Amino acid sequence: MVPAAAMNIGEVERWAEEGNFSYAIDPSYDAGRGVGEETVRYISSVKGEAPWLLDFRLKALALFQSLPMPSWAPLQKTDIDFSSIRYYLAQGQMAERRWEDVPAAVRHTFDRLGVPERERRFLAGVEAQFDSEMAYANLQKNLADRGVVFVPSSEGLRRHEKLFRPYFGTVVPASDNPFAALNGAVFSGGSFVHVPAGVRLEKPLQAYFRINSENFGQFERTLIVAEEGAEVTYLEGCTAPRFETATLHAAVVELVALPGAKINYMTVQNWSNNVYNLVTKRGLAREGGQIRWLDCNIGSRLTMKYPAVVLAGSGAKGEVISLSIAGKGQVQDTGARMVHLAPNTTSRIIARSLSTTDGIATYRGSVTVAPEARPCRSHGRCDALLLHPGSVSHTYPRLVGNGDGCILEHEAAVSKISEEQLFFLRQRGIPENQAIGLLVNGFFQDLLRQFPLEYAVELRRLLEMEVEVV
Amino acid sequence: MGNALAIDAVSVVQGGQRRVENFSTLLPAGHVHALLGPNGAGKSSLLRALVGHPDYAIEEGTVVCDGESLLPLPAELRSMRGLFLAFQSPVELPGVSIAQMLRAAKQLRLPKGETLDVLAFQDELFAALDRLAMERCWANRGVHEGCSGGEKKRCELLQILMLKPRYLLLDEMDSGLDREALQLVAHVLGELRMEGTGILLVTHQRPLLDLLAPNKILMLRGGRLVLSGGVEVLDAWEAGEWCRQRP
């Protein structure tokens, strides 16, 4: 843990600028600007996909063109110029197994972001996506020997169709919302993970998503299937250089926890402030299965993301821990969704947000209980910290029960840093900006502890930087 | 003249009102001055003004700490110069651990470019906790978070041991303490005094005064110093005579 006081300005700037660089890349594959049937056919043919998959993509494209945005969305479809975006940029379709085989510019990018170093230190497997395709994918041999599959999505559909096709698009159908539909049409990259029954991964798998090119859209698709009694932790991180023009990131993540399986999915989202981050994440938990989303949103211009758990089997558990920071010019529209379909299911939502300057942090939570799901229980807790007079926080909880037998709770609080707290720390010799950094860290303290140590350190630094750079 | 905190003809204004008028005392290093008086006499206002609370302005007079004027300095620099205020009811800092806060404060006290030796810091923190008969897990607790009144006072004492201020301003350090805790506080303060720490002590109770035997007693009423002297003043205080004193 690095205390605020140990940081100097140089270090703060280094972190602020961590992801802000790019390399000139001449892509071998480029679908051009805009999205239409040609774009979709190009991507599908480059990937050498089966006809059923092209069909899936084309149907999704039609849905994207016809589906309206939800009425409550803080963004209209017309806010994004879909015709100027590039939907597929790649140097090749096959991810390398060794870093030394990865093209130099791409390898340097991930070196600078510390990905190989972390892989050596504490990860069971790593995938690194550069624009549209995974440039690197590797899994520890002992896990591969035990039947664990951890591959880029296209490779998963090609080589392990029987494992993945039954689940593909079933948890998040393309018809879910316009951005899930767009993803269905042009998806590329993302991870497919399959953990056989009874296999428990002690170390996490990690995927790192990097946008390098300007006017680019990244549409990865991840599917994780944990068979009976299996356990897996998956971490994802993301950065992009800061461009003048908008960049789009519309991912789809589907999780399937079969009876007694546990999936722990952690995200550290630190996109640059020109990225629209519109992501659909949903998990399905069968009998006694557990799904936990740990979702940390620091970057992007606008994020709309509400990780969901469908509790479809008796005794299933769902949890969302959401941590977001809305800084200057940012909107973090985040939250959680729990759908109780079976009895004895429990869900828990903990959301905490910080708004600084004119940042807007919005919590949208939805808990619904089907009549056949009784008895069940859900608890939600939502805290917001406002740092400046123009900082904004909204909370929209929605709880829908059906008669007796379900206990649904929601608590919420908004707070500010008090003058007395600031003065106390100043009296101990800590100047105001550092004092604010300490207090903000304190506000997130117990949630940061949920992340692996390496991430907690990074997050603490990011938090202090967010507050100090204001 | 040796080291001292020299408070000279100080007037304090807060919320448009004069809280303290023309107050003076010279507190030499290693001495204890006790500041007594009824509620609303201006004792807490004086202490807050001395450490630079933005709501309490010193409109007249001078405050000089070991030869350096403190008044031009913001609160954090007055702290660096060796002033420490133990608050009457210390505020809670949820999620900010004692170790984290002290580490930040210690780092700031080092010369530019030097980095705190984390292991030495930990040893020092554990030694201070042992000295106060506090469990080591206190290091990771939030500052004053969920503490009883007595625990908060212990926690403040821990901060004093770690930050080693030259002048202590104690605002009712003895309130809410049981007999044993009071003995401990008096013992530690006695040791600090022997090491050369100057102490300005606000209290409403006799026991701590008896244990510490102050060099000087100062009586404040209506913002004015109405009486000062040695321990004999205490007897006058107990007899209530000072109430009838007029400046």
mmCIF file with all atom_site columns, C-alpha atoms in Angstrom, chain A residues 1-6 418-432 434 438-443 445 449 460 464, chain B residues 48 51-54 74-76 79-80 83-85 87 91-96 100-101 103-105 107-109 144 156 159 163:
data_model
loop_
_atom_site.group_PDB
_atom_site.id
_atom_site.type_symbol
_atom_site.label_atom_id
_atom_site.label_alt_id
_atom_site.label_comp_id
_atom_site.label_asym_id
_atom_site.label_entity_id
_atom_site.label_seq_id
_atom_site.pdbx_PDB_ins_code
_atom_site.Cartn_x
_atom_site.Cartn_y
_atom_site.Cartn_z
_atom_site.occupancy
_atom_site.B_iso_or_equiv
_atom_site.pdbx_formal_charge
_atom_site.auth_seq_id
_atom_site.auth_comp_id
_atom_site.auth_asym_id
_atom_site.auth_atom_id
_atom_site.pdbx_PDB_model_num
ATOM 1  C CA . MET A 1 1   ? 0.000   0.000  0.000  1.00 0.00 ? 1   MET A CA 1
ATOM 2  C CA . VAL A 1 2   ? 1.395   3.372  -0.978 1.00 0.00 ? 2   VAL A CA 1
ATOM 3  C CA . PRO A 1 3   ? 0.389   6.247  1.293  1.00 0.00 ? 3   PRO A CA 1
ATOM 4  C CA . ALA A 1 4   ? -0.647  9.492  -0.295 1.00 0.00 ? 4   ALA A CA 1
ATOM 5  C CA . ALA A 1 5   ? 2.333   11.187 1.240  1.00 0.00 ? 5   ALA A CA 1
ATOM 6  C CA . ALA A 1 6   ? 4.815   8.916  -0.507 1.00 0.00 ? 6   ALA A CA 1
ATOM 7  C CA . SER A 1 418 ? -16.746 17.611 6.472  1.00 0.00 ? 418 SER A CA 1
ATOM 8  C CA . GLU A 1 419 ? -14.752 20.725 7.326  1.00 0.00 ? 419 GLU A CA 1
ATOM 9  C CA . GLU A 1 420 ? -13.963 19.191 10.712 1.00 0.00 ? 420 GLU A CA 1
ATOM 10 C CA . GLN A 1 421 ? -12.417 16.106 9.103  1.00 0.00 ? 421 GLN A CA 1
ATOM 11 C CA . LEU A 1 422 ? -10.269 18.253 6.826  1.00 0.00 ? 422 LEU A CA 1
ATOM 12 C CA . PHE A 1 423 ? -9.182  20.487 9.692  1.00 0.00 ? 423 PHE A CA 1
ATOM 13 C CA . PHE A 1 424 ? -8.319  17.524 11.874 1.00 0.00 ? 424 PHE A CA 1
ATOM 14 C CA . LEU A 1 425 ? -5.953  16.166 9.226  1.00 0.00 ? 425 LEU A CA 1
ATOM 15 C CA . ARG A 1 426 ? -4.457  19.594 8.550  1.00 0.00 ? 426 ARG A CA 1
ATOM 16 C CA . GLN A 1 427 ? -3.779  19.936 12.274 1.00 0.00 ? 427 GLN A CA 1
ATOM 17 C CA . ARG A 1 428 ? -1.798  16.699 12.005 1.00 0.00 ? 428 ARG A CA 1
ATOM 18 C CA . GLY A 1 429 ? 0.282   18.321 9.257  1.00 0.00 ? 429 GLY A CA 1
ATOM 19 C CA . ILE A 1 430 ? -1.463  16.939 6.163  1.00 0.00 ? 430 ILE A CA 1
ATOM 20 C CA . PRO A 1 431 ? -2.358  19.604 3.572  1.00 0.00 ? 431 PRO A CA 1
ATOM 21 C CA . GLU A 1 432 ? -5.913  19.781 2.278  1.00 0.00 ? 432 GLU A CA 1
ATOM 22 C CA . GLN A 1 434 ? -3.728  15.086 0.485  1.00 0.00 ? 434 GLN A CA 1
ATOM 23 C CA . LEU A 1 438 ? -6.933  10.022 2.376  1.00 0.00 ? 438 LEU A CA 1
ATOM 24 C CA . LEU A 1 439 ? -10.623 10.534 3.125  1.00 0.00 ? 439 LEU A CA 1
ATOM 25 C CA . VAL A 1 440 ? -11.692 9.405  -0.366 1.00 0.00 ? 440 VAL A CA 1
ATOM 26 C CA . ASN A 1 441 ? -9.502  6.334  -0.014 1.00 0.00 ? 441 ASN A CA 1
ATOM 27 C CA . GLY A 1 442 ? -11.152 5.712  3.333  1.00 0.00 ? 442 GLY A CA 1
ATOM 28 C CA . PHE A 1 443 ? -14.584 5.921  1.706  1.00 0.00 ? 443 PHE A CA 1
ATOM 29 C CA . GLN A 1 445 ? -11.368 1.225  1.726  1.00 0.00 ? 445 GLN A CA 1
ATOM 30 C CA . ARG A 1 449 ? -9.786  -4.833 -0.142 1.00 0.00 ? 449 ARG A CA 1
ATOM 31 C CA . ARG A 1 460 ? -5.460  3.532  -4.556 1.00 0.00 ? 460 ARG A CA 1
ATOM 32 C CA . GLU A 1 464 ? -5.482  9.744  -5.169 1.00 0.00 ? 464 GLU A CA 1
ATOM 33 C CA . ARG B 2 48  ? -8.396  26.342 18.019 1.00 0.00 ? 48  ARG B CA 1
ATOM 34 C CA . VAL B 2 51  ? -3.464  25.952 15.730 1.00 0.00 ? 51  VAL B CA 1
ATOM 35 C CA . GLY B 2 52  ? -4.953  27.954 12.844 1.00 0.00 ? 52  GLY B CA 1
ATOM 36 C CA . HIS B 2 53  ? -8.584  26.813 12.594 1.00 0.00 ? 53  HIS B CA 1
ATOM 37 C CA . PRO B 2 54  ? -10.031 28.805 9.675  1.00 0.00 ? 54  PRO B CA 1
ATOM 38 C CA . PRO B 2 74  ? -1.523  27.760 7.687  1.00 0.00 ? 74  PRO B CA 1
ATOM 39 C CA . ALA B 2 75  ? -2.678  25.045 10.071 1.00 0.00 ? 75  ALA B CA 1
ATOM 40 C CA . GLU B 2 76  ? -0.594  22.247 8.515  1.00 0.00 ? 76  GLU B CA 1
ATOM 41 C CA . SER B 2 79  ? 1.555   21.421 13.045 1.00 0.00 ? 79  SER B CA 1
ATOM 42 C CA . MET B 2 80  ? 4.964   20.934 11.406 1.00 0.00 ? 80  MET B CA 1
ATOM 43 C CA . LEU B 2 83  ? 1.906   22.440 17.730 1.00 0.00 ? 83  LEU B CA 1
ATOM 44 C CA . PHE B 2 84  ? -0.531  19.630 18.463 1.00 0.00 ? 84  PHE B CA 1
ATOM 45 C CA . LEU B 2 85  ? -4.171  20.027 19.456 1.00 0.00 ? 85  LEU B CA 1
ATOM 46 C CA . PHE B 2 87  ? -9.522  17.722 20.333 1.00 0.00 ? 87  PHE B CA 1
ATOM 47 C CA . VAL B 2 91  ? -13.896 13.603 14.600 1.00 0.00 ? 91  VAL B CA 1
ATOM 48 C CA . GLU B 2 92  ? -14.127 10.134 13.029 1.00 0.00 ? 92  GLU B CA 1
ATOM 49 C CA . LEU B 2 93  ? -12.327 9.420  9.745  1.00 0.00 ? 93  LEU B CA 1
ATOM 50 C CA . PRO B 2 94  ? -14.120 6.315  8.405  1.00 0.00 ? 94  PRO B CA 1
ATOM 51 C CA . GLY B 2 95  ? -11.868 3.920  6.506  1.00 0.00 ? 95  GLY B CA 1
ATOM 52 C CA . VAL B 2 96  ? -8.686  5.951  7.085  1.00 0.00 ? 96  VAL B CA 1
ATOM 53 C CA . GLN B 2 100 ? -2.167  5.280  7.114  1.00 0.00 ? 100 GLN B CA 1
ATOM 54 C CA . MET B 2 101 ? -2.746  8.732  8.581  1.00 0.00 ? 101 MET B CA 1
ATOM 55 C CA . ARG B 2 103 ? 2.496   7.406  7.906  1.00 0.00 ? 103 ARG B CA 1
ATOM 56 C CA . ALA B 2 104 ? 1.351   10.300 5.718  1.00 0.00 ? 104 ALA B CA 1
ATOM 57 C CA . ALA B 2 105 ? 1.968   12.782 8.552  1.00 0.00 ? 105 ALA B CA 1
ATOM 58 C CA . GLN B 2 107 ? 6.430   11.325 5.654  1.00 0.00 ? 107 GLN B CA 1
ATOM 59 C CA . LEU B 2 108 ? 5.565   15.017 5.409  1.00 0.00 ? 108 LEU B CA 1
ATOM 60 C CA . ARG B 2 109 ? 7.843   15.732 8.369  1.00 0.00 ? 109 ARG B CA 1
ATOM 61 C CA . HIS B 2 144 ? -11.519 7.281  15.994 1.00 0.00 ? 144 HIS B CA 1
ATOM 62 C CA . GLU B 2 156 ? -4.998  11.021 20.393 1.00 0.00 ? 156 GLU B CA 1
ATOM 63 C CA . GLN B 2 159 ? -0.756  10.360 17.707 1.00 0.00 ? 159 GLN B CA 1
ATOM 64 C CA . LEU B 2 163 ? 4.333   12.861 15.917 1.00 0.00 ? 163 LEU B CA 1
#
